[in-house]
Short mmCIF file of C-alpha atoms and ligand atoms in Angstrom, two decimals:
data_model
loop_
_atom_site.label_atom_id
_atom_site.label_comp_id
_atom_site.label_asym_id
_atom_site.label_seq_id
_atom_site.Cartn_x
_atom_site.Cartn_y
_atom_site.Cartn_z
CA MET A 1 -7.72 -14.51 -24.42
CA SER A 2 -6.43 -10.97 -24.47
CA GLY A 3 -7.31 -7.51 -25.59
CA VAL A 4 -5.54 -4.76 -27.47
CA ALA A 5 -1.97 -4.06 -26.35
CA PHE A 6 -1.33 -1.30 -23.83
CA ALA A 7 1.78 0.47 -22.60
CA TYR A 8 2.60 0.26 -18.90
CA SER A 9 4.30 2.51 -16.41
CA ARG A 10 4.29 3.03 -12.69
CA ALA A 11 3.09 6.35 -11.35
CA ALA A 12 5.94 8.08 -9.53
CA ASP A 13 3.59 9.76 -7.07
CA VAL A 14 0.03 11.08 -6.83
CA ALA A 15 0.89 14.23 -8.80
CA ASP A 16 2.37 12.16 -11.61
CA ALA A 17 -0.66 9.84 -11.67
CA VAL A 18 -3.06 12.76 -11.82
CA ALA A 19 -1.00 14.60 -14.47
CA ARG A 20 -1.03 11.60 -16.80
CA GLY A 21 -4.26 9.83 -15.84
CA GLY A 22 -6.56 12.12 -17.79
CA ALA A 23 -4.93 11.55 -21.18
CA PRO A 24 -7.12 9.83 -23.79
CA GLY A 25 -6.70 6.06 -23.51
CA ALA A 26 -4.97 6.25 -20.12
CA ALA A 27 -6.34 4.26 -17.18
CA PHE A 28 -5.20 3.66 -13.63
CA VAL A 29 -4.58 0.10 -12.59
CA ALA A 30 -4.38 -1.04 -8.98
CA GLY A 31 -4.92 -4.75 -8.25
CA GLY A 32 -6.07 -5.17 -11.83
CA THR A 33 -8.66 -7.76 -10.86
CA ASP A 34 -11.54 -5.95 -12.53
CA LEU A 35 -9.80 -3.96 -15.23
CA LEU A 36 -7.89 -6.97 -16.55
CA GLN A 37 -11.05 -9.08 -16.70
CA LEU A 38 -12.67 -6.40 -18.82
CA TRP A 39 -9.54 -6.03 -20.93
CA LYS A 40 -9.43 -9.77 -21.59
CA ALA A 41 -13.08 -9.67 -22.59
CA GLY A 42 -12.40 -6.84 -25.02
CA ARG A 43 -14.65 -4.52 -23.00
CA ALA A 44 -11.91 -2.18 -21.73
CA THR A 45 -9.40 -0.94 -24.29
CA PRO A 46 -6.86 1.26 -22.52
CA THR A 47 -3.77 2.18 -24.52
CA GLU A 48 -1.76 3.06 -21.44
CA LEU A 49 -1.97 1.71 -17.91
CA ILE A 50 -0.67 3.83 -15.08
CA ASP A 51 0.05 1.62 -12.10
CA VAL A 52 -0.98 3.14 -8.77
CA TYR A 53 -0.68 -0.13 -6.82
CA GLY A 54 2.69 0.79 -5.33
CA LEU A 55 1.98 4.43 -4.50
CA GLY A 56 1.88 3.63 -0.82
CA LEU A 57 -1.69 4.87 -0.44
CA ASP A 58 -2.45 1.81 1.64
CA GLY A 59 -2.39 3.16 5.18
CA ILE A 60 -5.25 2.49 7.56
CA GLY A 61 -5.54 4.61 10.67
CA VAL A 62 -7.38 7.20 12.67
CA ASP A 63 -7.30 10.76 11.38
CA GLY A 64 -9.06 13.14 13.76
CA ASP A 65 -12.68 12.06 14.00
CA GLU A 66 -12.42 9.72 11.08
CA LEU A 67 -11.17 6.30 10.18
CA SER A 68 -8.99 6.69 7.10
CA ILE A 69 -8.52 3.80 4.68
CA GLY A 70 -6.01 4.29 1.87
CA ALA A 71 -7.26 3.70 -1.66
CA THR A 72 -4.70 1.02 -2.40
CA ALA A 73 -5.18 -0.87 0.86
CA ARG A 74 -5.81 -4.50 -0.05
CA LEU A 75 -9.22 -5.83 0.93
CA SER A 76 -7.68 -8.59 3.06
CA ASP A 77 -5.66 -6.03 5.04
CA VAL A 78 -8.77 -3.90 5.56
CA ALA A 79 -10.77 -6.86 6.87
CA ARG A 80 -8.20 -7.76 9.52
CA HIS A 81 -7.03 -4.31 10.55
CA PRO A 82 -7.61 -3.85 14.30
CA PHE A 83 -9.17 -0.36 13.86
CA VAL A 84 -11.60 -1.69 11.29
CA VAL A 85 -12.50 -4.79 13.28
CA ASP A 86 -12.87 -2.76 16.43
CA GLN A 87 -14.65 0.37 15.20
CA HIS A 88 -16.39 -0.68 12.04
CA PRO A 89 -16.89 -4.45 11.98
CA LEU A 90 -19.53 -3.82 9.32
CA ILE A 91 -16.73 -3.03 6.88
CA ALA A 92 -14.89 -6.24 7.73
CA GLU A 93 -18.11 -8.25 7.34
CA ALA A 94 -18.81 -6.83 3.89
CA VAL A 95 -15.22 -7.32 2.76
CA LEU A 96 -15.06 -10.92 3.97
CA ALA A 97 -18.26 -11.63 2.07
CA SER A 98 -16.53 -10.41 -1.12
CA ALA A 99 -14.75 -12.51 -3.73
CA SER A 100 -12.15 -15.09 -2.59
CA GLY A 101 -9.09 -15.14 -0.34
CA GLN A 102 -6.84 -14.74 -3.39
CA ILE A 103 -8.79 -11.85 -4.91
CA ARG A 104 -8.99 -10.05 -1.56
CA ASN A 105 -5.19 -10.18 -1.35
CA MET A 106 -4.95 -8.38 -4.70
CA ALA A 107 -8.01 -6.11 -4.83
CA THR A 108 -7.81 -2.57 -3.49
CA VAL A 109 -10.44 -0.40 -1.86
CA GLY A 110 -10.38 2.19 -4.66
CA GLY A 111 -10.66 -0.45 -7.36
CA ASN A 112 -13.47 -2.14 -5.48
CA LEU A 113 -15.55 1.04 -5.36
CA LEU A 114 -14.92 1.61 -9.08
CA GLN A 115 -15.42 -1.94 -10.32
CA ARG A 116 -17.95 -2.15 -13.10
CA THR A 117 -21.24 -4.01 -13.31
CA ARG A 118 -21.36 -7.79 -13.59
CA CYS A 119 -24.15 -7.57 -16.20
CA PRO A 120 -23.20 -10.49 -18.50
CA TYR A 121 -24.01 -8.48 -21.63
CA PHE A 122 -21.64 -5.74 -20.54
CA ARG A 123 -18.87 -8.30 -19.99
CA THR A 124 -19.26 -10.26 -23.22
CA ALA A 125 -17.74 -9.03 -26.48
CA GLY A 126 -20.22 -8.60 -29.28
CA MET A 127 -23.29 -8.17 -27.05
CA ALA A 128 -25.50 -5.12 -27.37
CA CYS A 129 -24.91 -2.95 -24.33
CA ASN A 130 -25.50 0.76 -23.84
CA LYS A 131 -23.02 0.84 -20.99
CA HIS A 132 -20.32 -0.41 -23.31
CA ARG A 133 -21.43 1.70 -26.26
CA PRO A 134 -24.32 4.13 -25.77
CA GLY A 135 -26.98 3.67 -28.42
CA SER A 136 -26.11 0.03 -29.14
CA GLY A 137 -29.08 -1.25 -27.15
CA CYS A 138 -29.54 -3.06 -23.86
CA GLY A 139 -29.22 -6.83 -24.06
CA ALA A 140 -30.56 -7.30 -20.55
CA LEU A 141 -33.80 -5.39 -21.12
CA ASP A 142 -34.59 -7.58 -24.11
CA GLY A 143 -33.15 -10.77 -22.63
CA GLU A 144 -31.90 -12.26 -19.38
CA ASP A 145 -32.81 -9.80 -16.62
CA ARG A 146 -32.57 -11.89 -13.44
CA HIS A 147 -29.67 -9.76 -12.21
CA ALA A 148 -31.27 -6.45 -13.19
CA ALA A 149 -31.88 -3.45 -10.94
CA LEU A 150 -35.05 -2.71 -8.99
CA PHE A 151 -34.23 0.92 -8.32
CA GLY A 152 -32.54 3.81 -10.11
CA ALA A 153 -32.30 2.18 -13.51
CA GLY A 154 -33.61 3.72 -16.71
CA SER A 155 -34.61 2.63 -20.17
CA SER A 156 -30.97 2.83 -21.24
CA CYS A 157 -29.46 0.45 -18.66
CA VAL A 158 -30.74 -1.77 -15.85
CA ALA A 159 -27.37 -2.93 -14.51
CA THR A 160 -26.49 -3.10 -10.82
CA HIS A 161 -23.35 -2.12 -8.94
CA PRO A 162 -21.60 -5.21 -7.59
CA SER A 163 -19.49 -3.90 -4.70
CA ASP A 164 -20.22 -5.23 -1.21
CA LEU A 165 -17.85 -2.78 0.47
CA ALA A 166 -19.58 0.24 -1.07
CA VAL A 167 -22.90 -0.78 0.48
CA ALA A 168 -21.38 -0.93 3.96
CA LEU A 169 -19.54 2.36 3.44
CA VAL A 170 -22.69 4.23 2.37
CA ALA A 171 -24.45 2.92 5.49
CA LEU A 172 -21.59 4.45 7.51
CA ASP A 173 -21.82 7.84 5.70
CA ALA A 174 -18.33 7.46 4.22
CA THR A 175 -16.71 10.00 1.94
CA VAL A 176 -13.89 9.60 -0.54
CA GLU A 177 -10.93 11.90 -1.00
CA VAL A 178 -10.04 12.52 -4.60
CA SER A 179 -6.99 14.16 -6.21
CA GLY A 180 -7.28 15.70 -9.62
CA ALA A 181 -5.95 18.39 -11.90
CA ARG A 182 -7.80 20.98 -9.83
CA GLY A 183 -6.57 19.78 -6.49
CA VAL A 184 -7.99 17.66 -3.71
CA ARG A 185 -11.71 17.35 -3.07
CA ARG A 186 -14.02 15.26 -0.99
CA VAL A 187 -17.15 13.61 -2.18
CA GLY A 188 -19.77 11.63 -0.27
CA LEU A 189 -19.67 8.04 -1.45
CA SER A 190 -23.34 8.26 -2.47
CA GLU A 191 -22.48 11.23 -4.67
CA LEU A 192 -19.57 9.38 -6.27
CA TYR A 193 -21.99 7.24 -8.26
CA ARG A 194 -24.37 8.48 -10.94
CA LEU A 195 -27.49 6.95 -12.46
CA PRO A 196 -27.42 5.78 -16.09
CA GLY A 197 -29.74 8.37 -17.67
CA GLU A 198 -28.45 9.40 -21.07
CA ARG A 199 -24.89 8.29 -20.28
CA PRO A 200 -25.03 4.71 -19.01
CA ASP A 201 -21.36 4.36 -19.96
CA VAL A 202 -20.34 6.79 -17.20
CA ASP A 203 -20.60 5.19 -13.73
CA THR A 204 -19.25 7.96 -11.52
CA THR A 205 -18.93 11.69 -11.08
CA LEU A 206 -15.12 11.50 -11.19
CA ALA A 207 -13.45 13.68 -13.82
CA ALA A 208 -10.95 12.06 -16.20
CA GLY A 209 -7.68 11.50 -14.37
CA GLU A 210 -9.09 11.94 -10.86
CA LEU A 211 -7.53 9.50 -8.43
CA ILE A 212 -9.21 8.25 -5.27
CA THR A 213 -6.62 8.56 -2.52
CA ARG A 214 -8.55 7.39 0.52
CA VAL A 215 -11.90 6.62 2.08
CA LEU A 216 -12.96 8.35 5.28
CA VAL A 217 -15.52 7.00 7.71
CA PRO A 218 -16.77 9.18 10.56
CA ARG A 219 -15.84 7.49 13.82
CA ALA A 220 -19.07 8.77 15.32
CA ALA A 221 -20.77 6.32 13.01
CA SER A 222 -19.46 3.58 15.26
CA ILE A 223 -20.41 4.98 18.65
CA GLY A 224 -23.34 3.11 20.14
CA ARG A 225 -24.33 1.90 16.73
CA LEU A 226 -25.38 -1.60 15.88
CA ALA A 227 -24.78 -2.82 12.39
CA THR A 228 -24.63 -5.88 10.24
CA TYR A 229 -24.29 -6.97 6.62
CA VAL A 230 -26.43 -9.65 5.05
CA LYS A 231 -25.56 -10.92 1.59
CA VAL A 232 -27.91 -13.19 -0.33
CA ARG A 233 -26.32 -15.12 -3.18
CA ASP A 234 -26.67 -18.20 -5.35
CA ARG A 235 -23.93 -20.08 -3.50
CA ALA A 236 -22.68 -19.71 0.05
CA SER A 237 -19.26 -18.25 -0.75
CA PHE A 238 -17.28 -16.66 -3.60
CA GLU A 239 -20.29 -15.22 -5.37
CA PHE A 240 -21.62 -11.77 -6.15
CA ALA A 241 -24.77 -10.67 -4.35
CA LEU A 242 -28.22 -11.32 -5.69
CA LEU A 243 -28.84 -8.58 -3.22
CA SER A 244 -27.40 -7.45 0.07
CA VAL A 245 -28.35 -5.23 2.99
CA ALA A 246 -26.20 -3.12 5.28
CA ALA A 247 -28.17 -1.80 8.23
CA VAL A 248 -26.98 0.54 10.95
CA ILE A 249 -29.16 1.58 13.87
CA ARG A 250 -28.63 3.36 17.15
CA ILE A 251 -30.92 2.72 20.07
CA ASP A 252 -31.34 5.23 22.86
CA ALA A 253 -33.52 4.45 25.89
CA GLY A 254 -35.19 1.60 24.05
CA THR A 255 -36.03 3.65 20.94
CA ILE A 256 -34.36 3.74 17.54
CA VAL A 257 -32.81 7.20 17.06
CA HIS A 258 -30.69 6.61 13.96
CA ALA A 259 -31.20 4.27 11.03
CA ARG A 260 -29.49 3.55 7.74
CA LEU A 261 -30.80 0.90 5.39
CA VAL A 262 -28.66 0.46 2.30
CA CYS A 263 -28.93 -2.32 -0.21
CA GLY A 264 -26.64 -3.72 -2.87
CA GLY A 265 -27.24 -5.67 -6.05
CA VAL A 266 -30.51 -3.86 -6.75
CA ALA A 267 -29.47 -0.51 -8.24
CA PRO A 268 -26.71 1.16 -10.29
CA ALA A 269 -25.20 2.26 -6.97
CA PRO A 270 -25.51 1.32 -3.29
CA TRP A 271 -29.14 2.21 -2.65
CA ARG A 272 -30.53 3.86 0.48
CA LEU A 273 -34.11 3.11 1.47
CA PRO A 274 -35.25 6.36 3.17
CA ALA A 275 -38.91 5.31 3.49
CA GLY A 276 -37.85 2.30 5.54
CA GLU A 277 -35.38 4.33 7.60
CA ALA A 278 -38.05 6.91 8.48
CA LEU A 279 -40.40 4.25 9.79
CA LEU A 280 -37.76 2.95 12.18
CA ILE A 281 -37.00 6.27 13.86
CA GLY A 282 -38.76 6.71 17.19
CA GLN A 283 -39.85 3.07 17.27
CA LYS A 284 -38.88 0.15 19.45
CA PRO A 285 -36.48 -2.36 17.86
CA GLU A 286 -39.10 -5.07 17.38
CA ARG A 287 -39.93 -7.46 14.62
CA GLY A 288 -43.35 -5.87 13.99
CA VAL A 289 -41.66 -2.50 13.40
CA PHE A 290 -39.06 -4.08 11.14
CA THR A 291 -41.75 -5.77 9.06
CA VAL A 292 -43.61 -2.50 8.51
CA ALA A 293 -40.41 -0.62 7.65
CA ALA A 294 -39.24 -3.33 5.25
CA ALA A 295 -42.58 -3.40 3.44
CA ALA A 296 -42.46 0.39 3.01
CA ALA A 297 -38.85 0.28 1.90
CA VAL A 298 -39.53 -1.99 -1.09
CA GLU A 299 -42.86 -0.44 -2.03
CA GLY A 300 -43.02 0.82 -5.57
CA ALA A 301 -39.94 -1.08 -6.75
CA PRO A 302 -40.89 -1.79 -10.38
CA PRO A 303 -39.52 -5.23 -11.23
CA LEU A 304 -38.83 -6.65 -14.68
CA PRO A 305 -40.17 -10.11 -15.56
CA GLY A 306 -37.02 -11.96 -14.50
CA ASN A 307 -36.11 -10.11 -11.32
CA SER A 308 -39.49 -9.75 -9.58
CA PHE A 309 -38.39 -12.32 -6.98
CA LYS A 310 -35.95 -9.72 -5.70
CA VAL A 311 -38.73 -7.54 -4.25
CA GLU A 312 -39.86 -10.16 -1.74
CA LEU A 313 -36.28 -11.33 -1.23
CA LEU A 314 -35.23 -7.79 -0.35
CA ARG A 315 -38.16 -7.32 2.02
CA ARG A 316 -37.24 -10.50 3.85
CA ALA A 317 -33.52 -9.68 3.84
CA LEU A 318 -34.30 -6.33 5.46
CA VAL A 319 -36.34 -7.98 8.22
CA ARG A 320 -33.60 -10.56 8.74
CA THR A 321 -30.86 -7.94 8.90
CA LEU A 322 -32.71 -5.77 11.41
CA THR A 323 -33.71 -8.76 13.52
CA THR A 324 -30.12 -9.97 13.55
CA ILE A 325 -28.97 -6.59 14.80
CA ALA A 326 -31.68 -6.26 17.43
CA THR A 327 -31.23 -9.73 18.86
CA GLY A 328 -27.46 -9.75 18.47
CA SER A 329 -27.53 -13.11 16.74
CA MET B 1 2.58 1.41 -32.81
CA PRO B 2 4.20 -1.76 -31.47
CA ILE B 3 4.61 -1.73 -27.70
CA GLU B 4 8.09 -2.51 -26.43
CA ARG B 5 8.85 -5.30 -24.06
CA ILE B 6 9.98 -4.30 -20.60
CA ALA B 7 12.54 -5.82 -18.26
CA VAL B 8 11.11 -7.19 -15.03
CA GLY B 9 13.02 -8.68 -12.13
CA LEU B 10 11.31 -11.30 -9.99
CA THR B 11 12.39 -13.82 -7.43
CA VAL B 12 10.78 -17.10 -8.40
CA ASN B 13 11.04 -19.98 -5.93
CA GLY B 14 14.09 -18.36 -4.42
CA CYS B 15 15.93 -17.68 -7.71
CA ALA B 16 16.34 -14.17 -9.04
CA VAL B 17 15.20 -13.92 -12.66
CA GLU B 18 15.27 -11.03 -15.09
CA GLN B 19 12.84 -11.42 -17.93
CA TRP B 20 11.87 -9.27 -20.92
CA ILE B 21 8.11 -9.34 -20.91
CA ASP B 22 5.17 -7.97 -22.83
CA PRO B 23 3.70 -5.17 -20.65
CA CYS B 24 0.30 -6.86 -21.09
CA ALA B 25 1.53 -10.25 -19.86
CA MET B 26 -0.09 -11.88 -16.89
CA LEU B 27 2.15 -13.39 -14.23
CA LEU B 28 0.71 -16.81 -15.13
CA ASP B 29 2.03 -16.54 -18.69
CA VAL B 30 5.44 -15.33 -17.51
CA LEU B 31 5.69 -18.36 -15.20
CA HIS B 32 4.93 -20.61 -18.16
CA GLU B 33 7.55 -18.78 -20.25
CA LEU B 34 10.02 -19.59 -17.49
CA GLY B 35 9.20 -23.28 -17.96
CA LEU B 36 7.17 -23.52 -14.79
CA SER B 37 4.00 -25.25 -15.94
CA GLY B 38 2.80 -26.37 -12.50
CA THR B 39 0.69 -23.23 -12.11
CA LYS B 40 -2.39 -24.10 -14.15
CA LYS B 41 -4.44 -22.04 -16.55
CA GLY B 42 -8.15 -22.49 -15.96
CA CYS B 43 -10.79 -19.80 -16.41
CA GLU B 44 -8.31 -16.90 -16.76
CA MET B 45 -10.86 -14.68 -15.01
CA GLY B 46 -9.99 -15.25 -11.35
CA ALA B 47 -12.93 -17.53 -10.80
CA CYS B 48 -11.39 -21.04 -10.53
CA GLY B 49 -8.15 -20.64 -8.56
CA ALA B 50 -6.13 -23.12 -10.66
CA CYS B 51 -3.43 -20.47 -11.19
CA THR B 52 -2.94 -19.65 -7.49
CA ALA B 53 0.63 -18.74 -6.51
CA LEU B 54 2.12 -16.83 -3.60
CA ALA B 55 3.42 -13.28 -4.02
CA ASP B 56 5.48 -12.20 -1.03
CA GLY B 57 3.84 -15.06 0.86
CA ARG B 58 0.27 -14.09 0.03
CA ARG B 59 -1.92 -16.15 -2.25
CA ILE B 60 -3.04 -14.50 -5.47
CA VAL B 61 -4.55 -15.61 -8.76
CA SER B 62 -1.73 -15.23 -11.27
CA CYS B 63 -4.17 -15.01 -14.21
CA LEU B 64 -5.29 -11.52 -13.15
CA ALA B 65 -1.89 -10.36 -11.92
CA LEU B 66 -0.20 -7.99 -14.33
CA ALA B 67 3.37 -9.32 -14.32
CA ALA B 68 4.89 -5.86 -14.67
CA SER B 69 3.08 -4.79 -11.53
CA TYR B 70 4.74 -7.59 -9.55
CA ALA B 71 8.31 -6.56 -10.43
CA GLY B 72 10.45 -7.05 -7.36
CA ALA B 73 8.09 -9.52 -5.73
CA ALA B 74 9.03 -12.97 -4.43
CA ILE B 75 6.83 -15.51 -6.20
CA THR B 76 6.35 -19.06 -4.97
CA THR B 77 4.80 -21.66 -7.24
CA ILE B 78 4.07 -25.34 -6.68
CA GLU B 79 7.55 -26.14 -8.06
CA GLY B 80 8.96 -24.33 -5.02
CA VAL B 81 7.03 -26.48 -2.54
CA GLY B 82 8.75 -29.70 -1.40
CA THR B 83 10.87 -31.91 -3.65
CA PRO B 84 10.02 -35.26 -5.26
CA ASP B 85 12.05 -36.98 -2.54
CA GLU B 86 10.87 -34.84 0.29
CA LEU B 87 7.32 -33.68 -0.15
CA HIS B 88 5.89 -30.82 1.86
CA PRO B 89 3.61 -32.11 4.66
CA LEU B 90 0.62 -30.62 2.85
CA GLN B 91 1.53 -32.56 -0.29
CA GLU B 92 1.87 -35.72 1.82
CA ALA B 93 -1.53 -35.03 3.34
CA PHE B 94 -3.09 -34.64 -0.14
CA ILE B 95 -1.76 -38.09 -1.03
CA ASP B 96 -2.75 -39.68 2.28
CA HIS B 97 -6.29 -38.32 2.00
CA ASP B 98 -6.65 -39.03 -1.71
CA ALA B 99 -7.50 -35.33 -2.10
CA LEU B 100 -7.43 -35.30 -5.89
CA GLN B 101 -8.79 -37.12 -8.88
CA CYS B 102 -7.72 -35.61 -12.20
CA GLY B 103 -5.22 -33.40 -10.37
CA TYR B 104 -5.56 -30.28 -12.52
CA CYS B 105 -6.72 -28.06 -9.67
CA THR B 106 -4.26 -29.57 -7.17
CA PRO B 107 -1.33 -27.11 -7.51
CA GLY B 108 -3.77 -24.24 -7.05
CA GLN B 109 -5.47 -25.96 -4.11
CA ILE B 110 -2.11 -26.53 -2.43
CA MET B 111 -0.83 -22.99 -3.00
CA SER B 112 -4.12 -21.54 -1.82
CA ALA B 113 -4.12 -23.76 1.27
CA LEU B 114 -0.54 -22.73 2.09
CA GLY B 115 -1.65 -19.11 1.91
CA LEU B 116 -4.69 -19.86 4.03
CA ILE B 117 -2.69 -21.70 6.70
CA ALA B 118 -0.34 -18.71 6.91
CA GLU B 119 -3.36 -16.40 7.30
CA GLY B 120 -4.65 -18.64 10.07
CA CYS B 121 -7.52 -21.10 10.00
CA CYS B 122 -9.08 -22.46 13.11
CA ASP B 123 -11.53 -25.14 12.02
CA ARG B 124 -12.94 -27.02 9.04
CA ALA B 125 -15.60 -24.41 8.40
CA THR B 126 -12.89 -21.75 8.04
CA ILE B 127 -11.01 -24.03 5.67
CA ARG B 128 -14.07 -24.59 3.51
CA GLU B 129 -14.80 -20.88 3.37
CA GLY B 130 -11.13 -19.99 2.95
CA LEU B 131 -10.71 -22.32 -0.01
CA SER B 132 -13.88 -21.26 -1.81
CA GLY B 133 -11.70 -19.51 -4.39
CA ASN B 134 -10.51 -22.90 -5.69
CA LEU B 135 -12.86 -25.02 -7.71
CA CYS B 136 -12.47 -28.79 -8.13
CA ARG B 137 -14.49 -30.16 -11.03
CA CYS B 138 -14.03 -33.71 -9.69
CA GLY B 139 -15.61 -32.69 -6.41
CA ALA B 140 -12.82 -33.84 -4.10
CA TYR B 141 -13.72 -31.10 -1.62
CA PRO B 142 -14.26 -33.20 1.55
CA ARG B 143 -10.86 -34.86 1.06
CA ILE B 144 -9.15 -31.57 0.28
CA VAL B 145 -10.55 -30.08 3.48
CA ALA B 146 -9.40 -33.16 5.43
CA ALA B 147 -5.88 -32.89 3.99
CA VAL B 148 -5.61 -29.20 4.75
CA ALA B 149 -6.99 -29.70 8.26
CA GLU B 150 -4.33 -32.29 8.93
CA ALA B 151 -1.53 -30.08 7.60
CA ALA B 152 -2.88 -27.17 9.65
CA GLY B 153 -2.70 -29.35 12.76
CA LEU B 154 -6.47 -29.39 13.32
C1 FAD C 401 -13.85 -13.92 -9.41
C2 FAD C 401 -14.17 -12.62 -8.77
C3 FAD C 401 -15.15 -12.54 -7.79
C4 FAD C 401 -15.45 -11.32 -7.18
N1 FAD C 401 -16.43 -11.26 -6.21
C5 FAD C 401 -16.72 -10.06 -5.63
C6 FAD C 401 -17.69 -9.95 -4.60
O1 FAD C 401 -18.30 -10.94 -4.18
N2 FAD C 401 -17.94 -8.72 -4.07
C7 FAD C 401 -17.27 -7.61 -4.49
O2 FAD C 401 -17.51 -6.52 -3.96
N3 FAD C 401 -16.35 -7.68 -5.46
C8 FAD C 401 -16.06 -8.88 -6.03
N4 FAD C 401 -15.13 -8.95 -7.01
C9 FAD C 401 -14.58 -7.71 -7.55
C10 FAD C 401 -13.31 -7.31 -6.88
O3 FAD C 401 -13.58 -6.96 -5.55
C11 FAD C 401 -12.78 -6.14 -7.68
O4 FAD C 401 -12.33 -6.65 -8.93
C12 FAD C 401 -11.65 -5.44 -6.99
O5 FAD C 401 -12.04 -4.92 -5.76
C13 FAD C 401 -11.11 -4.32 -7.86
O6 FAD C 401 -9.97 -3.76 -7.22
P1 FAD C 401 -8.60 -3.68 -8.01
O7 FAD C 401 -7.64 -2.99 -7.14
O8 FAD C 401 -8.21 -5.01 -8.52
O9 FAD C 401 -9.08 -2.73 -9.21
P2 FAD C 401 -8.54 -2.56 -10.69
O10 FAD C 401 -9.04 -3.68 -11.52
O11 FAD C 401 -7.09 -2.27 -10.69
O12 FAD C 401 -9.31 -1.22 -11.08
C14 FAD C 401 -10.72 -1.18 -11.22
C15 FAD C 401 -11.10 0.19 -11.77
O13 FAD C 401 -10.84 1.21 -10.82
C16 FAD C 401 -9.93 2.16 -11.32
N5 FAD C 401 -9.10 2.52 -10.18
C17 FAD C 401 -8.44 1.66 -9.35
N6 FAD C 401 -7.91 2.33 -8.31
C18 FAD C 401 -8.25 3.63 -8.48
C19 FAD C 401 -8.02 4.82 -7.72
N7 FAD C 401 -7.33 4.80 -6.57
N8 FAD C 401 -8.52 5.99 -8.18
C20 FAD C 401 -9.21 6.03 -9.34
N9 FAD C 401 -9.46 4.95 -10.10
C21 FAD C 401 -9.00 3.76 -9.66
C22 FAD C 401 -9.22 1.50 -12.46
O14 FAD C 401 -8.82 2.45 -13.43
C23 FAD C 401 -10.31 0.59 -13.00
O15 FAD C 401 -11.17 1.30 -13.84
C24 FAD C 401 -14.77 -10.16 -7.59
C25 FAD C 401 -13.78 -10.23 -8.56
C26 FAD C 401 -13.46 -11.44 -9.14
C27 FAD C 401 -12.37 -11.50 -10.17
S1 SF4 C 402 -28.25 -3.54 -18.31
FE1 SF4 C 402 -26.72 -1.96 -18.76
S2 SF4 C 402 -24.84 -3.12 -18.70
FE2 SF4 C 402 -26.44 -4.65 -18.98
S3 SF4 C 402 -26.75 -4.88 -21.22
FE3 SF4 C 402 -28.16 -3.29 -20.56
S4 SF4 C 402 -26.98 -1.42 -20.93
FE4 SF4 C 402 -25.49 -3.07 -20.85
#
């Protein structure tokens, strides 16, 4: 079980990684836990791997008004870091609901955000898949679509984004810092991802050779905010989400004044539900309010034959998440 | 264009080794090349945990670990745990609790549990969750959890 041979070298520093990362056939490798799966399956065919694992971009700390998490920080270190546990337990919750103890020791934050869909057609050699090769067809649309997206998909691709961490980070208004040939830029995590459209093979707005160096989370997002992560899956542990919900609310004088509802496993990217958020603002944190908001949030989600169960599942998961936050249990 | 092998230095079970490896080799395959067959090959996709080893004391799945990337690391495999005459207490506990049937997943279970105990586990629920990365097709889970709980002093 292995793919086409690649050359390997370690990046000397960020500048070296960026200078070489954009070459045709070049790819960054961090923990390797996603890239090497795809390589073994014949679905990623890099000719040169540039190792960024040891670049030392793994610091976690406070930077001004933000919590800064280095791109190569291992998931297990993120989940137990005192700043994360203290200021953004939502991040720790989402990370601890991800993968296994072994994978979390290897996987990095940057690699997690950039992992590719778990659509079985995408990950199996020989299957028709527009994400693998545009124009080759979509196996899922014509076949097994239980895992398919409810939102944001198109006729070219109905795959979902599998990251748990990304869902929590979008709910916390996180941004990513990116280094590239044209310098350093910042991009909101929601803007990092793109919808399939005509190019289902391109998951993100990153240019070739751009390296994620860190993730920044506004510390204000933690002040007075209540948050939790609910992941619904086929088995209780070590399983990707059927769907998940990260909810963040702030209550002032008995009324909800801030709300973020973001779901995973239902769209090509972590998916905000603005209709549901709007119906929470100005309301009391009560089950009746949550039920109305959840119903509005899922309205109009056009399911496929095999994934229609996800609409009701998502509605209930939203109510459960909000109730958990409001009751603190 | 053929890709050249590269020299990689590792410390395996306390011994320094220098090995010429294929840049595409997984750590699991390099361990086998070194004659260490205790680390098992299962799914090769990180999903079963049979290939669990410790890298600098932390448990990893060696099937998805690019060996070149681990140059300089201290690797511990099941061969580095206890000796036939003096088993590690966790190995003793596996025997006492009959925590295996066919035994294929056992090295991975033990390496994973050693990693978990070092991370800290406070009760059986944490052990069950913490070992979810290791599958046992014989279904010896309750006995595995009992063995690990004993070794963890719970
Ligand atoms: C069995 C199994 C179960 C899993 N379950 C879950 C789960 O439940 N939830 C979940 O969220 N995830 C899950 N995962 C996915 C796992 O979290 C990812 O594989 C991991 O986070 C990827 O990180 P990595 O460092 O190994 O990335 P790599 O595999 O090294 O890289 C992934 C991609 O990101 C690119 N890349 C890496 N770092 C950077 C960077 N700094 N800048 C730019 N590009 C970069 C690489 O080029 C590559 O394209 C699971 C994985 C496995 C194997
Ligand atoms: S849903 Fe997307 S990833 Fe899955 S087969 Fe269709 S095109 Fe490929």
